Amino acid sequence: MLKIADFELLQDDYTDTLVERMQDDFAIEEEMEKGHCYEVTLQDIKFKCAYTDDEMTGIVRTCVAIIKELIAINANGYTKTKFNNFKSEGAKDALQQLSNINGLYNDYKTEKLEKLFAELTTYTRVGGAYLMLLAAPGFQQVINAVFERMLDDSDDENMWFSCLYFMIRGAMRMNSDDV
């Protein structure tokens, strides 16, 4: 079982604390009614997005639930070896890259993970072709990266916070504009 299962943020409801942390770290002066505009960096990509406080709460809760589901997938026998067998060997073009990201995600996804992903899209307000071609592959890649780190079975709590923080920022990027 992954050590992250003992991570305190997954045991108690720290949603409000995490939402406040995102606001403190990324909210910019342009405050909107019942929400905030954010300027966020994910890896080397800087983007702006706007979410209501309720949407941010939903994003945070759903990301925590996704991590819990990834723990359950691992507990049910999905291993690092199996994950590595499906990793791409370097895509030659954009279509193959999308196919590889989707194929890896599809190898371990569960019905519950799909429901959580669908729930997340309601908070990020994405759908249709934009979801299928841009937002979904981007967030699937975030989930793949977090799951790969989780499968290393580290007991470093700071690393787990970083994974959750990374996933939340990845979700925020689903409906954003690059800066």
mmCIF file of N, CA and C in Angstrom, residues 88-104 137:
data_model
loop_
_atom_site.group_PDB
_atom_site.id
_atom_site.type_symbol
_atom_site.label_atom_id
_atom_site.label_comp_id
_atom_site.label_asym_id
_atom_site.label_seq_id
_atom_site.Cartn_x
_atom_site.Cartn_y
_atom_site.Cartn_z
ATOM 1 N N SER A 88 5.066 5.767 -22.960
ATOM 2 C CA SER A 88 5.415 5.979 -24.374
ATOM 3 C C SER A 88 6.926 5.942 -24.563
ATOM 4 N N GLU A 89 7.318 5.563 -25.758
ATOM 5 C CA GLU A 89 8.737 5.496 -26.103
ATOM 6 C C GLU A 89 9.144 6.706 -26.930
ATOM 7 N N GLY A 90 8.395 7.781 -26.834
ATOM 8 C CA GLY A 90 8.715 8.975 -27.615
ATOM 9 C C GLY A 90 7.819 9.077 -28.828
ATOM 10 N N ALA A 91 6.885 9.974 -28.766
ATOM 11 C CA ALA A 91 5.939 10.150 -29.862
ATOM 12 C C ALA A 91 6.594 10.895 -31.018
ATOM 13 N N LYS A 92 6.234 10.492 -32.209
ATOM 14 C CA LYS A 92 6.795 11.109 -33.407
ATOM 15 C C LYS A 92 6.002 12.342 -33.838
ATOM 16 N N ASP A 93 4.732 12.408 -33.497
ATOM 17 C CA ASP A 93 3.914 13.556 -33.857
ATOM 18 C C ASP A 93 2.879 13.812 -32.763
ATOM 19 N N ALA A 94 2.148 14.915 -32.898
ATOM 20 C CA ALA A 94 1.192 15.323 -31.870
ATOM 21 C C ALA A 94 0.078 14.297 -31.685
ATOM 22 N N LEU A 95 -0.414 13.718 -32.767
ATOM 23 C CA LEU A 95 -1.489 12.731 -32.673
ATOM 24 C C LEU A 95 -1.026 11.492 -31.909
ATOM 25 N N GLN A 96 0.176 11.027 -32.190
ATOM 26 C CA GLN A 96 0.712 9.865 -31.476
ATOM 27 C C GLN A 96 0.942 10.206 -30.000
ATOM 28 N N GLN A 97 1.370 11.427 -29.722
ATOM 29 C CA GLN A 97 1.581 11.840 -28.341
ATOM 30 C C GLN A 97 0.265 11.814 -27.567
ATOM 31 N N LEU A 98 -0.814 12.347 -28.169
ATOM 32 C CA LEU A 98 -2.134 12.296 -27.532
ATOM 33 C C LEU A 98 -2.570 10.857 -27.302
ATOM 34 N N SER A 99 -2.333 10.017 -28.285
ATOM 35 C CA SER A 99 -2.700 8.607 -28.183
ATOM 36 C C SER A 99 -1.935 7.920 -27.056
ATOM 37 N N ASN A 100 -0.650 8.227 -26.911
ATOM 38 C CA ASN A 100 0.155 7.618 -25.851
ATOM 39 C C ASN A 100 -0.293 8.057 -24.462
ATOM 40 N N ILE A 101 -0.576 9.349 -24.300
ATOM 41 C CA ILE A 101 -1.053 9.867 -23.015
ATOM 42 C C ILE A 101 -2.369 9.196 -22.658
ATOM 43 N N ASN A 102 -3.290 9.159 -23.619
ATOM 44 C CA ASN A 102 -4.602 8.565 -23.395
ATOM 45 C C ASN A 102 -4.496 7.064 -23.142
ATOM 46 N N GLY A 103 -3.627 6.374 -23.879
ATOM 47 C CA GLY A 103 -3.458 4.931 -23.702
ATOM 48 C C GLY A 103 -2.948 4.575 -22.322
ATOM 49 N N LEU A 104 -1.982 5.336 -21.819
ATOM 50 C CA LEU A 104 -1.452 5.088 -20.481
ATOM 51 C C LEU A 104 -2.531 5.307 -19.432
ATOM 52 N N PRO A 137 -6.353 15.629 -22.435
ATOM 53 C CA PRO A 137 -4.990 15.077 -22.513
ATOM 54 C C PRO A 137 -4.014 15.780 -21.569
#
